[in-house]
mmCIF file of C-alpha atoms (C1' of nucleotides) in Angstrom:
data_model
loop_
_atom_site.group_PDB
_atom_site.id
_atom_site.type_symbol
_atom_site.label_atom_id
_atom_site.label_comp_id
_atom_site.label_asym_id
_atom_site.label_seq_id
_atom_site.Cartn_x
_atom_site.Cartn_y
_atom_site.Cartn_z
ATOM 1 C CA MET A 1436 232.719 203.125 168.864
ATOM 2 C CA ALA A 1437 230.225 200.718 167.741
ATOM 3 C CA ILE A 1438 226.642 200.975 168.407
ATOM 4 C CA GLU A 1439 226.815 197.392 169.648
ATOM 5 C CA LYS A 1440 228.289 198.391 172.899
ATOM 6 C CA LYS A 1441 226.030 199.319 175.577
ATOM 7 C CA LEU A 1442 228.094 200.061 178.763
ATOM 8 C CA ASP A 1443 228.789 203.599 177.112
ATOM 9 C CA CYS A 1444 224.904 204.316 176.639
ATOM 10 C CA VAL A 1445 224.660 203.565 180.258
ATOM 11 C CA ILE A 1446 227.137 206.259 181.412
ATOM 12 C CA LEU A 1447 226.242 208.826 178.821
ATOM 13 C CA GLY A 1448 222.432 207.679 180.325
ATOM 14 C CA LEU A 1449 223.832 208.501 183.971
ATOM 15 C CA LEU A 1450 226.026 211.480 182.650
ATOM 16 C CA SER A 1451 222.909 213.184 181.097
ATOM 17 C CA THR A 1452 221.230 214.451 184.177
ATOM 18 C CA GLU A 1453 224.890 215.319 186.518
ATOM 19 C CA GLU A 1454 227.893 215.313 186.472
ATOM 20 C CA LEU A 1455 229.841 212.055 187.988
ATOM 21 C CA THR A 1456 233.126 210.559 188.670
ATOM 22 C CA GLY A 1457 233.822 207.058 187.918
ATOM 23 C CA TYR A 1458 233.695 206.275 191.109
ATOM 24 C CA GLU A 1459 230.075 207.685 191.474
ATOM 25 C CA ILE A 1460 229.175 205.765 188.304
ATOM 26 C CA LYS A 1461 230.414 202.580 189.878
ATOM 27 C CA LYS A 1462 228.306 203.192 192.691
ATOM 28 C CA CYS A 1463 224.934 203.893 190.615
ATOM 29 C CA MET A 1464 226.113 200.511 188.595
ATOM 30 C CA SER A 1465 226.126 198.740 191.767
ATOM 31 C CA SER A 1466 222.798 199.747 192.671
ATOM 32 C CA VAL A 1467 219.108 200.023 190.740
ATOM 33 C CA ILE A 1468 221.020 199.234 187.422
ATOM 34 C CA LYS A 1469 223.294 196.133 188.791
ATOM 35 C CA TYR A 1470 219.615 194.108 188.309
ATOM 36 C CA PHE A 1471 219.731 194.495 184.453
ATOM 37 C CA TRP A 1472 223.362 195.713 183.868
ATOM 38 C CA SER A 1473 226.369 195.340 185.323
ATOM 39 C CA ALA A 1474 229.924 196.420 184.989
ATOM 40 C CA SER A 1475 233.132 196.391 186.559
ATOM 41 C CA TYR A 1476 235.774 199.210 187.523
ATOM 42 C CA GLY A 1477 238.040 197.848 184.794
ATOM 43 C CA SER A 1478 235.212 198.501 182.017
ATOM 44 C CA ILE A 1479 233.759 201.604 183.523
ATOM 45 C CA TYR A 1480 237.099 203.574 183.303
ATOM 46 C CA GLN A 1481 238.066 201.949 179.878
ATOM 47 C CA THR A 1482 234.775 203.237 178.569
ATOM 48 C CA LEU A 1483 235.048 207.000 180.219
ATOM 49 C CA ASN A 1484 238.528 206.908 178.679
ATOM 50 C CA GLN A 1485 236.819 206.170 175.082
ATOM 51 C CA LEU A 1486 234.087 208.639 175.604
ATOM 52 C CA VAL A 1487 236.121 211.598 175.976
ATOM 53 C CA GLU A 1488 238.160 210.739 173.235
ATOM 54 C CA ASN A 1489 235.359 210.432 171.246
ATOM 55 C CA GLU A 1490 234.089 213.747 172.733
ATOM 56 C CA TYR A 1491 231.086 212.353 173.721
ATOM 57 C CA ALA A 1492 232.072 213.950 177.376
ATOM 58 C CA THR A 1493 234.358 216.256 178.634
ATOM 59 C CA LYS A 1494 236.640 215.576 182.029
ATOM 60 C CA ARG A 1495 238.060 217.777 184.483
ATOM 61 C CA GLU A 1496 240.190 217.675 187.671
ATOM 62 C CA ALA A 1497 238.752 219.240 191.087
ATOM 63 C CA ILE A 1498 239.507 218.986 194.537
ATOM 64 C CA GLU A 1499 237.368 218.182 197.244
ATOM 65 C CA ASN A 1500 238.193 217.650 201.038
ATOM 66 C CA GLY A 1501 241.541 217.562 199.551
ATOM 67 C CA ARG A 1502 241.179 214.245 196.986
ATOM 68 C CA THR A 1503 241.031 214.991 193.637
ATOM 69 C CA LYS A 1504 238.760 213.553 191.378
ATOM 70 C CA ILE A 1505 238.041 213.448 187.530
ATOM 71 C CA ILE A 1506 234.536 214.197 186.817
ATOM 72 C CA TYR A 1507 232.912 213.452 183.604
ATOM 73 C CA ARG A 1508 230.179 215.803 181.893
ATOM 74 C CA ILE A 1509 228.193 214.951 178.761
ATOM 75 C CA THR A 1510 228.812 216.945 175.462
ATOM 76 C CA GLU A 1511 226.254 217.943 173.107
ATOM 77 C CA LYS A 1512 227.759 215.027 170.606
ATOM 78 C CA GLY A 1513 227.113 212.785 173.751
ATOM 79 C CA ARG A 1514 223.621 213.785 174.012
ATOM 80 C CA GLU A 1515 222.979 213.046 170.283
ATOM 81 C CA TYR A 1516 224.442 209.771 170.499
ATOM 82 C CA LEU A 1517 222.161 208.785 173.446
ATOM 83 C CA ARG A 1518 218.894 210.159 171.691
ATOM 84 C CA VAL A 1519 219.912 207.619 168.604
ATOM 85 C CA TRP A 1520 220.359 204.478 170.781
ATOM 86 C CA LEU A 1521 217.372 205.486 172.653
ATOM 87 C CA SER A 1522 215.354 205.767 169.684
ATOM 88 C CA ILE A 1523 216.425 202.508 167.873
ATOM 89 C CA PRO A 1524 214.770 199.437 169.147
ATOM 90 C CA ALA A 1525 216.348 197.232 171.440
ATOM 91 C CA GLU A 1526 218.381 194.358 169.763
ATOM 92 C CA LYS A 1527 219.236 192.046 173.042
ATOM 93 C CA ASN A 1528 217.261 190.928 175.806
ATOM 94 C CA GLU A 1529 219.372 188.140 177.381
ATOM 95 C CA LEU A 1530 219.141 186.067 180.218
ATOM 96 C CA ARG A 1531 222.665 184.246 181.830
ATOM 97 C CA PHE A 1532 221.014 182.045 184.614
ATOM 98 C CA GLU A 1533 223.637 179.265 185.641
ATOM 99 C CA THR A 1534 221.166 177.885 188.176
ATOM 100 C CA ILE A 1535 219.266 177.217 185.127
ATOM 101 C CA LEU A 1536 221.662 176.194 183.365
ATOM 102 C CA LYS A 1537 222.266 173.488 186.494
ATOM 103 C CA LEU A 1538 218.833 172.432 187.098
ATOM 104 C CA PHE A 1539 218.645 171.957 182.967
ATOM 105 C CA PHE A 1540 221.336 169.513 182.994
ATOM 106 C CA GLY A 1541 220.527 168.102 186.947
ATOM 107 C CA GLY A 1542 218.436 165.368 185.963
ATOM 108 C CA SER A 1543 221.146 163.009 185.517
ATOM 109 C CA ALA A 1544 222.585 164.075 189.024
ATOM 110 C CA ASP A 1545 221.163 163.420 192.499
ATOM 111 C CA LYS A 1546 217.584 165.122 192.831
ATOM 112 C CA SER A 1547 219.194 166.522 196.227
ATOM 113 C CA ILE A 1548 221.793 168.970 193.892
ATOM 114 C CA SER A 1549 218.420 170.359 192.279
ATOM 115 C CA LEU A 1550 216.806 171.061 195.099
ATOM 116 C CA ARG A 1551 219.827 172.460 196.588
ATOM 117 C CA HIS A 1552 220.156 174.806 193.501
ATOM 118 C CA LEU A 1553 216.581 175.762 193.935
ATOM 119 C CA GLU A 1554 216.768 176.468 197.505
ATOM 120 C CA ASP A 1555 220.118 178.369 196.832
ATOM 121 C CA PHE A 1556 218.094 180.648 194.238
ATOM 122 C CA LYS A 1557 215.103 180.996 196.576
ATOM 123 C CA GLN A 1558 217.198 182.159 198.954
ATOM 124 C CA ARG A 1559 219.087 184.916 196.994
ATOM 125 C CA THR A 1560 215.606 186.178 195.624
ATOM 126 C CA VAL A 1561 214.248 186.473 198.822
ATOM 127 C CA ASP A 1562 217.360 188.396 200.145
ATOM 128 C CA GLU A 1563 216.567 190.976 197.066
ATOM 129 C CA LEU A 1564 213.294 191.387 197.417
ATOM 130 C CA PRO A 1565 213.094 193.925 200.353
ATOM 131 C CA ILE A 1566 215.355 195.831 198.271
ATOM 132 C CA ILE A 1567 213.419 196.026 195.116
ATOM 133 C CA GLU A 1568 210.178 197.209 197.424
ATOM 134 C CA LYS A 1569 211.796 199.852 198.858
ATOM 135 C CA TYR A 1570 213.053 200.963 195.648
ATOM 136 C CA VAL A 1571 209.008 201.024 194.174
ATOM 137 C CA GLU A 1572 207.741 202.276 197.508
ATOM 138 C CA ASP A 1573 209.944 205.425 197.248
ATOM 139 C CA LEU A 1574 209.594 206.152 193.602
ATOM 140 C CA ASP A 1575 205.816 205.658 193.886
ATOM 141 C CA LYS A 1576 205.899 208.519 196.121
ATOM 142 C CA ILE A 1577 207.976 210.788 193.611
ATOM 143 C CA LYS A 1578 206.676 209.661 190.039
ATOM 144 C CA HIS A 1579 204.600 212.963 189.566
ATOM 145 C CA GLU A 1580 207.695 214.867 190.117
ATOM 146 C CA SER A 1581 208.946 214.012 186.705
ATOM 147 C CA PRO A 1582 208.967 211.736 183.891
ATOM 148 C CA THR A 1583 212.206 210.018 184.641
ATOM 149 C CA ASN A 1584 210.873 208.954 188.210
ATOM 150 C CA MET A 1585 208.015 207.568 186.191
ATOM 151 C CA ASN A 1586 210.513 205.492 184.033
ATOM 152 C CA TYR A 1587 212.584 204.309 187.267
ATOM 153 C CA LEU A 1588 209.422 203.218 188.603
ATOM 154 C CA LEU A 1589 208.567 200.705 186.055
ATOM 155 C CA ILE A 1590 211.845 199.494 186.180
ATOM 156 C CA ALA A 1591 211.580 198.869 190.022
ATOM 157 C CA LEU A 1592 207.733 197.430 189.020
ATOM 158 C CA PHE A 1593 209.514 195.150 186.491
ATOM 159 C CA GLY A 1594 212.172 194.041 189.154
ATOM 160 C CA MET A 1595 209.627 193.278 191.879
ATOM 161 C CA LYS A 1596 207.396 191.252 189.533
ATOM 162 C CA ILE A 1597 210.334 188.668 188.442
ATOM 163 C CA PHE A 1598 211.569 187.946 191.314
ATOM 164 C CA ASN A 1599 207.769 187.473 192.802
ATOM 165 C CA THR A 1600 207.911 184.854 189.690
ATOM 166 C CA TYR A 1601 211.166 183.554 190.599
ATOM 167 C CA LEU A 1602 209.642 182.707 194.046
ATOM 168 C CA GLU A 1603 206.570 181.481 192.927
ATOM 169 C CA TRP A 1604 208.605 179.134 190.678
ATOM 170 C CA CYS A 1605 211.181 178.063 193.122
ATOM 171 C CA GLU A 1606 207.815 177.287 195.394
ATOM 172 C CA GLU A 1607 206.241 175.374 192.653
ATOM 173 C CA SER A 1608 209.493 173.280 191.413
ATOM 174 C CA GLU A 1609 210.405 172.095 195.086
ATOM 175 C CA LYS A 1610 206.986 170.461 195.208
ATOM 176 C CA LEU A 1611 207.298 169.246 191.808
ATOM 177 C CA LEU A 1612 210.633 167.836 192.520
ATOM 178 C CA LYS A 1613 209.937 166.341 196.261
ATOM 179 C CA ASP A 1614 206.616 164.577 194.738
ATOM 180 C CA TYR A 1615 208.880 163.125 191.643
ATOM 181 C CA ASN A 1616 209.316 159.036 192.209
ATOM 182 C CA ASP A 1617 211.368 157.555 189.479
ATOM 183 C CA MET B 98 240.469 175.915 180.864
ATOM 184 C CA ALA B 99 238.852 177.566 184.212
ATOM 185 C CA ILE B 100 235.394 176.706 185.932
ATOM 186 C CA GLU B 101 234.210 180.335 185.096
ATOM 187 C CA LYS B 102 233.840 179.148 181.627
ATOM 188 C CA LYS B 103 230.408 177.726 181.159
ATOM 189 C CA LEU B 104 229.734 176.915 177.597
ATOM 190 C CA ASP B 105 231.868 174.064 178.017
ATOM 191 C CA CYS B 106 230.110 172.591 180.957
ATOM 192 C CA VAL B 107 226.344 173.223 178.481
ATOM 193 C CA ILE B 108 228.415 171.214 175.457
ATOM 194 C CA LEU B 109 229.186 168.919 178.333
ATOM 195 C CA GLY B 110 225.699 168.337 179.642
ATOM 196 C CA LEU B 111 224.890 168.155 175.975
ATOM 197 C CA LEU B 112 226.837 165.185 175.439
ATOM 198 C CA SER B 113 226.133 163.544 178.512
ATOM 199 C CA THR B 114 223.044 161.874 177.054
ATOM 200 C CA GLU B 115 224.195 161.419 173.494
ATOM 201 C CA GLU B 116 227.076 161.525 170.658
ATOM 202 C CA LEU B 117 226.597 165.137 168.797
ATOM 203 C CA THR B 118 228.313 167.213 166.249
ATOM 204 C CA GLY B 119 229.154 170.795 166.563
ATOM 205 C CA TYR B 120 226.331 171.475 164.069
ATOM 206 C CA GLU B 121 223.671 169.587 166.070
ATOM 207 C CA ILE B 122 225.066 171.309 169.518
ATOM 208 C CA LYS B 123 224.326 174.729 167.745
ATOM 209 C CA LYS B 124 221.114 173.529 166.759
ATOM 210 C CA CYS B 125 220.195 172.833 170.821
ATOM 211 C CA MET B 126 221.693 176.029 171.556
ATOM 212 C CA SER B 127 219.470 177.643 169.306
ATOM 213 C CA SER B 128 216.085 176.069 170.425
ATOM 214 C CA VAL B 129 215.521 175.440 174.727
ATOM 215 C CA ILE B 130 218.676 176.573 175.369
ATOM 216 C CA LYS B 131 218.802 179.808 173.761
ATOM 217 C CA TYR B 132 216.413 181.164 176.561
ATOM 218 C CA PHE B 133 218.893 181.120 179.152
ATOM 219 C CA TRP B 134 222.144 180.647 177.648
ATOM 220 C CA SER B 135 222.989 181.396 174.181
ATOM 221 C CA ALA B 136 226.193 180.941 171.983
ATOM 222 C CA SER B 137 227.752 181.232 168.103
ATOM 223 C CA TYR B 138 228.972 178.491 165.923
ATOM 224 C CA GLY B 139 232.501 180.713 166.468
ATOM 225 C CA SER B 140 232.370 179.759 170.345
ATOM 226 C CA ILE B 141 231.023 176.395 169.990
ATOM 227 C CA TYR B 142 233.670 174.973 167.718
ATOM 228 C CA GLN B 143 236.521 176.348 169.808
ATOM 229 C CA THR B 144 234.994 175.081 172.765
ATOM 230 C CA LEU B 145 234.700 171.882 171.313
ATOM 231 C CA ASN B 146 238.691 171.729 170.498
ATOM 232 C CA GLN B 147 239.297 172.545 174.198
ATOM 233 C CA LEU B 148 237.341 169.936 175.238
ATOM 234 C CA VAL B 149 239.035 167.505 173.228
ATOM 235 C CA GLU B 150 242.316 169.116 174.223
ATOM 236 C CA ASN B 151 241.880 168.767 177.827
ATOM 237 C CA GLU B 152 240.514 165.102 177.138
ATOM 238 C CA TYR B 153 237.180 166.165 178.659
ATOM 239 C CA ALA B 154 235.995 164.854 174.881
ATOM 240 C CA THR B 155 236.756 162.769 172.001
ATOM 241 C CA LYS B 156 235.926 163.356 168.739
ATOM 242 C CA ARG B 157 236.030 161.255 165.695
ATOM 243 C CA GLU B 158 235.302 161.353 162.033
ATOM 244 C CA ALA B 159 231.983 159.519 160.373
ATOM 245 C CA ILE B 160 230.494 159.626 157.115
ATOM 246 C CA GLU B 161 226.599 159.852 156.728
ATOM 247 C CA ASN B 162 225.208 160.396 153.436
ATOM 248 C CA GLY B 163 228.417 161.110 151.640
ATOM 249 C CA ARG B 164 228.877 163.908 154.130
ATOM 250 C CA THR B 165 231.498 164.117 156.725
ATOM 251 C CA LYS B 166 230.517 165.199 160.436
ATOM 252 C CA ILE B 167 233.310 165.359 163.641
ATOM 253 C CA ILE B 168 231.056 163.137 166.331
ATOM 254 C CA TYR B 169 232.131 164.307 169.945
ATOM 255 C CA ARG B 170 231.828 162.003 172.684
ATOM 256 C CA ILE B 171 232.367 162.734 176.418
ATOM 257 C CA THR B 172 234.959 160.984 178.234
ATOM 258 C CA GLU B 173 234.935 159.733 181.945
ATOM 259 C CA LYS B 174 237.231 163.186 182.675
ATOM 260 C CA GLY B 175 234.432 164.912 181.576
ATOM 261 C CA ARG B 176 231.524 163.731 183.099
ATOM 262 C CA GLU B 177 233.679 164.140 186.143
ATOM 263 C CA TYR B 178 233.820 167.441 185.526
ATOM 264 C CA LEU B 179 230.496 167.856 184.874
ATOM 265 C CA ARG B 180 229.438 166.192 187.920
ATOM 266 C CA VAL B 181 231.699 168.869 190.156
ATOM 267 C CA TRP B 182 230.206 171.782 188.477
ATOM 268 C CA LEU B 183 226.693 170.336 188.660
ATOM 269 C CA SER B 184 227.392 169.837 192.401
ATOM 270 C CA ILE B 185 229.117 173.702 193.457
ATOM 271 C CA PRO B 186 226.558 176.932 193.629
ATOM 272 C CA ALA B 187 225.639 178.934 190.959
ATOM 273 C CA GLU B 188 227.649 182.145 190.810
ATOM 274 C CA LYS B 189 225.761 184.191 188.473
ATOM 275 C CA ASN B 190 222.491 184.994 187.296
ATOM 276 C CA GLU B 191 222.650 187.749 185.163
ATOM 277 C CA LEU B 192 219.857 189.903 183.195
ATOM 278 C CA ARG B 193 220.802 191.697 180.142
ATOM 279 C CA PHE B 194 217.818 193.690 179.316
ATOM 280 C CA GLU B 195 218.361 196.252 176.279
ATOM 281 C CA THR B 196 214.420 197.040 176.636
ATOM 282 C CA ILE B 197 214.974 197.763 180.166
ATOM 283 C CA LEU B 198 218.147 199.924 179.804
ATOM 284 C CA LYS B 199 216.220 201.795 177.369
ATOM 285 C CA LEU B 200 213.360 202.337 179.215
ATOM 286 C CA PHE B 201 215.183 203.446 182.176
ATOM 287 C CA PHE B 202 216.905 206.712 180.492
ATOM 288 C CA GLY B 203 213.431 206.984 178.514
ATOM 289 C CA GLY B 204 212.259 209.260 181.018
ATOM 290 C CA SER B 205 214.083 212.381 179.389
ATOM 291 C CA ALA B 206 212.900 211.283 176.017
ATOM 292 C CA ASP B 207 209.505 211.865 174.397
ATOM 293 C CA LYS B 208 207.096 209.333 176.157
ATOM 294 C CA SER B 209 206.363 208.001 172.645
ATOM 295 C CA ILE B 210 209.678 206.348 172.527
ATOM 296 C CA SER B 211 209.087 203.987 175.702
ATOM 297 C CA LEU B 212 205.623 203.312 174.407
ATOM 298 C CA ARG B 213 207.552 201.825 171.852
ATOM 299 C CA HIS B 214 210.012 200.560 173.384
ATOM 300 C CA LEU B 215 207.107 198.573 175.558
ATOM 301 C CA GLU B 216 204.969 197.698 172.341
ATOM 302 C CA ASP B 217 208.202 195.607 170.839
ATOM 303 C CA PHE B 218 208.955 193.941 174.301
ATOM 304 C CA LYS B 219 205.494 192.946 174.010
ATOM 305 C CA GLN B 220 205.417 191.497 170.670
ATOM 306 C CA ARG B 221 208.298 189.400 171.307
ATOM 307 C CA THR B 222 207.087 188.054 174.617
ATOM 308 C CA VAL B 223 203.726 187.603 172.482
ATOM 309 C CA ASP B 224 205.289 185.497 169.630
ATOM 310 C CA GLU B 225 207.756 183.404 171.744
ATOM 311 C CA LEU B 226 204.934 182.294 174.393
ATOM 312 C CA PRO B 227 203.357 179.873 172.209
ATOM 313 C CA ILE B 228 206.622 178.050 171.607
ATOM 314 C CA ILE B 229 207.232 177.445 175.731
ATOM 315 C CA GLU B 230 204.062 176.506 176.157
ATOM 316 C CA LYS B 231 204.344 173.673 173.450
ATOM 317 C CA TYR B 232 207.432 172.733 175.583
ATOM 318 C CA VAL B 233 205.704 172.472 178.820
ATOM 319 C CA GLU B 234 202.857 170.931 176.987
ATOM 320 C CA ASP B 235 204.941 168.412 175.456
ATOM 321 C CA LEU B 236 207.281 167.797 178.649
ATOM 322 C CA ASP B 237 204.460 167.561 180.756
ATOM 323 C CA LYS B 238 203.543 164.226 178.956
ATOM 324 C CA ILE B 239 206.545 162.456 179.266
ATOM 325 C CA LYS B 240 208.024 163.853 182.762
ATOM 326 C CA HIS B 241 207.411 160.504 184.296
ATOM 327 C CA GLU B 242 209.905 158.678 181.699
ATOM 328 C CA SER B 243 212.782 160.093 183.725
ATOM 329 C CA PRO B 244 214.251 162.533 185.813
ATOM 330 C CA THR B 245 216.012 164.307 182.905
ATOM 331 C CA ASN B 246 212.405 165.145 181.491
ATOM 332 C CA MET B 247 211.150 166.484 184.895
ATOM 333 C CA ASN B 248 213.994 169.082 185.027
ATOM 334 C CA TYR B 249 213.869 169.958 181.643
ATOM 335 C CA LEU B 250 209.725 170.839 182.212
ATOM 336 C CA LEU B 251 210.936 172.765 185.738
ATOM 337 C CA ILE B 252 212.660 174.763 183.119
ATOM 338 C CA ALA B 253 210.216 175.195 180.183
ATOM 339 C CA LEU B 254 207.917 176.372 183.168
ATOM 340 C CA PHE B 255 210.360 178.879 184.133
ATOM 341 C CA GLY B 256 210.211 180.379 180.941
ATOM 342 C CA MET B 257 206.443 180.280 180.797
ATOM 343 C CA LYS B 258 206.019 181.954 183.824
ATOM 344 C CA ILE B 259 208.511 184.877 183.442
ATOM 345 C CA PHE B 260 207.395 185.247 179.959
ATOM 346 C CA ASN B 261 203.845 185.488 181.156
ATOM 347 C CA THR B 262 205.431 188.145 183.886
ATOM 348 C CA TYR B 263 206.718 190.272 180.997
ATOM 349 C CA LEU B 264 203.195 190.674 179.339
ATOM 350 C CA GLU B 265 201.523 191.249 182.584
ATOM 351 C CA TRP B 266 204.246 193.974 183.150
ATOM 352 C CA CYS B 267 204.066 195.373 179.526
ATOM 353 C CA GLU B 268 200.270 196.206 179.904
ATOM 354 C CA GLU B 269 200.731 197.656 183.357
ATOM 355 C CA SER B 270 203.561 199.691 182.352
ATOM 356 C CA GLU B 271 201.450 200.759 179.240
ATOM 357 C CA LYS B 272 198.829 201.710 181.021
ATOM 358 C CA LEU B 273 201.069 203.864 183.483
ATOM 359 C CA LEU B 274 202.606 205.600 180.824
ATOM 360 C CA LYS B 275 199.390 206.429 178.895
ATOM 361 C CA ASP B 276 197.769 207.718 182.246
ATOM 362 C CA TYR B 277 200.972 209.960 183.327
ATOM 363 C CA ASN B 278 200.627 213.757 182.704
ATOM 364 C CA ASP B 279 203.642 215.615 183.519
ATOM 365 C "C1'" DC C 474 218.001 175.443 139.629
ATOM 366 C "C1'" DT C 475 218.056 177.410 143.033
ATOM 367 C "C1'" DT C 476 216.681 177.663 148.006
ATOM 368 C "C1'" DA C 477 217.646 175.732 152.841
ATOM 369 C "C1'" DC C 478 219.917 173.115 155.045
ATOM 370 C "C1'" DC C 479 223.925 170.265 156.518
ATOM 371 C "C1'" DA C 480 228.607 170.958 158.005
ATOM 372 C "C1'" DT C 481 233.118 172.963 159.823
ATOM 373 C "C1'" DG C 482 236.191 176.161 160.789
ATOM 374 C "C1'" DT C 483 239.183 180.675 160.701
ATOM 375 C "C1'" DA C 484 240.663 185.380 162.234
ATOM 376 C "C1'" DA C 485 240.667 189.748 163.980
ATOM 377 C "C1'" DG C 486 238.981 192.286 167.451
ATOM 378 C "C1'" DG C 487 235.836 194.064 170.573
ATOM 379 C "C1'" DC C 488 234.052 193.650 175.340
ATOM 380 C "C1'" DG C 489 234.915 192.956 179.917
ATOM 381 C "C1'" DT C 490 236.640 190.417 184.177
ATOM 382 C "C1'" DT C 491 240.147 190.080 187.708
ATOM 383 C "C1'" DA C 492 243.647 190.931 189.954
ATOM 384 C "C1'" DC C 493 247.041 194.130 190.742
ATOM 385 C "C1'" DA C 494 248.639 198.574 192.442
ATOM 386 C "C1'" DT C 495 248.374 203.472 194.818
ATOM 387 C "C1'" DG C 496 246.978 206.152 198.618
ATOM 388 C "C1'" DA C 497 243.954 209.558 201.118
ATOM 389 C "C1'" DT C 498 239.942 210.517 204.296
ATOM 390 C "C1'" DT C 499 236.735 209.444 207.598
ATOM 391 C "C1'" DC C 500 234.965 207.421 211.764
ATOM 392 C "C1'" DA C 501 234.531 204.488 215.088
ATOM 393 C "C1'" DT D 261 244.666 202.605 215.044
ATOM 394 C "C1'" DG D 262 242.641 200.271 211.783
ATOM 395 C "C1'" DA D 263 238.626 199.405 209.216
ATOM 396 C "C1'" DA D 264 235.547 201.375 205.756
ATOM 397 C "C1'" DT D 265 234.951 203.981 201.953
ATOM 398 C "C1'" DC D 266 236.667 207.214 197.990
ATOM 399 C "C1'" DA D 267 239.160 207.456 194.245
ATOM 400 C "C1'" DT D 268 241.603 205.979 190.036
ATOM 401 C "C1'" DG D 269 243.568 203.145 186.870
ATOM 402 C "C1'" DT D 270 246.812 199.298 184.360
ATOM 403 C "C1'" DA D 271 247.753 195.073 182.358
ATOM 404 C "C1'" DA D 272 246.975 190.102 181.687
ATOM 405 C "C1'" DC D 273 244.080 187.431 179.526
ATOM 406 C "C1'" DG D 274 239.765 184.977 178.465
ATOM 407 C "C1'" DC D 275 235.738 184.851 176.378
ATOM 408 C "C1'" DC D 276 232.497 185.708 172.770
ATOM 409 C "C1'" DT D 277 230.980 187.702 168.337
ATOM 410 C "C1'" DT D 278 231.185 189.060 163.535
ATOM 411 C "C1'" DA D 279 232.553 188.521 159.369
ATOM 412 C "C1'" DC D 280 234.557 185.158 156.494
ATOM 413 C "C1'" DA D 281 235.363 181.056 153.785
ATOM 414 C "C1'" DT D 282 233.830 176.852 151.751
ATOM 415 C "C1'" DG D 283 231.027 173.022 150.023
ATOM 416 C "C1'" DG D 284 228.169 168.985 149.610
ATOM 417 C "C1'" DT D 285 223.017 167.383 149.955
ATOM 418 C "C1'" DA D 286 217.808 167.342 149.421
ATOM 419 C "C1'" DA D 287 213.466 169.133 148.155
ATOM 420 C "C1'" DG D 288 210.655 171.758 145.282
#
DNA sequence: CTTACCATGTAAGGCGTTACATGATTCA
DNA sequence: TGAATCATGTAACGCCTTACATGGTAAG
């Protein structure tokens, strides 16, 4: 497993504080983490298997409420791998915004189409903002309990700030487009 | 070719205003577009072939200064495909920030590591900002020449706004982290 | 003369998604 | 009883990157 792959690091990061099942990992990745790193079931279970193969994690079966779960735990080798990854500089910070793409090429189409994309993007942003603000509020209260909480707060603040910037930009752009006469 | 693929739309978008070679397309994608959609040579030439196969574009050879180039041109079918894609809502707006990931999991490591990632991210942002500001400045002057320029300006403004937000966040986060006592 | 840039491509393989497939439990 | 949630996985396939491979031209 090459160092270029990131999902393994995300999973090891999650496992570094607690044992988890694949399902629980997916849940984590569908909440906070989804804002800056998303993954599907397929990739999570595959990565989990690779992690075990490479001895970065161990798995064990457990029965809870009559249901069988597979619980994963990080190994010392896995912790070392995570430590190394954390200590080297980030390579890629990538934005893949289809909205921006459609707006970029939208100049030759009708203005109403660009306005619709802007409206749509604004709505999605408005919908997400309260969720992120709740994270910020909650984390701010417990930031002194552990450095981990403090780091989580920084990420939540990042989210809050950019989402507010998206909103500002949508409003300014809508105005610019509406006032534009060709 | 499914509608989920986006690179074909990017290329068709570029071809919608002018004929281009694969090399020129790569150049475009390494300048403005790289901020919200990146691609490698491999994927560009492959997509170009698919575009021709599907009759969304035609290719012809030309000799310029003794060098052979392959020039691509969009077809009417390609324009229609682009029109349809532009008119439907954006699906994914994805952020993949390794920096954020490393900060998210950095709580259990030494504080200096998180600070280094912040510093690094700040530096990259500071380096890019003047380039983006130049785009904004240039596009603002010619925005009334065509709706296309106006749309380009919106995208440049988007970049300028978020990069400034990144900067603000870096500074606030550095302060929060430095003042943090565990 | 050599570096940078112009110019095009292939092949291997990694990464990840979607869709499919299954089945138990909990709660209304 | 039926919907939501818990829970795990596979298979096919698409997308894209990296590395490789080649060679011409322009400018200093």
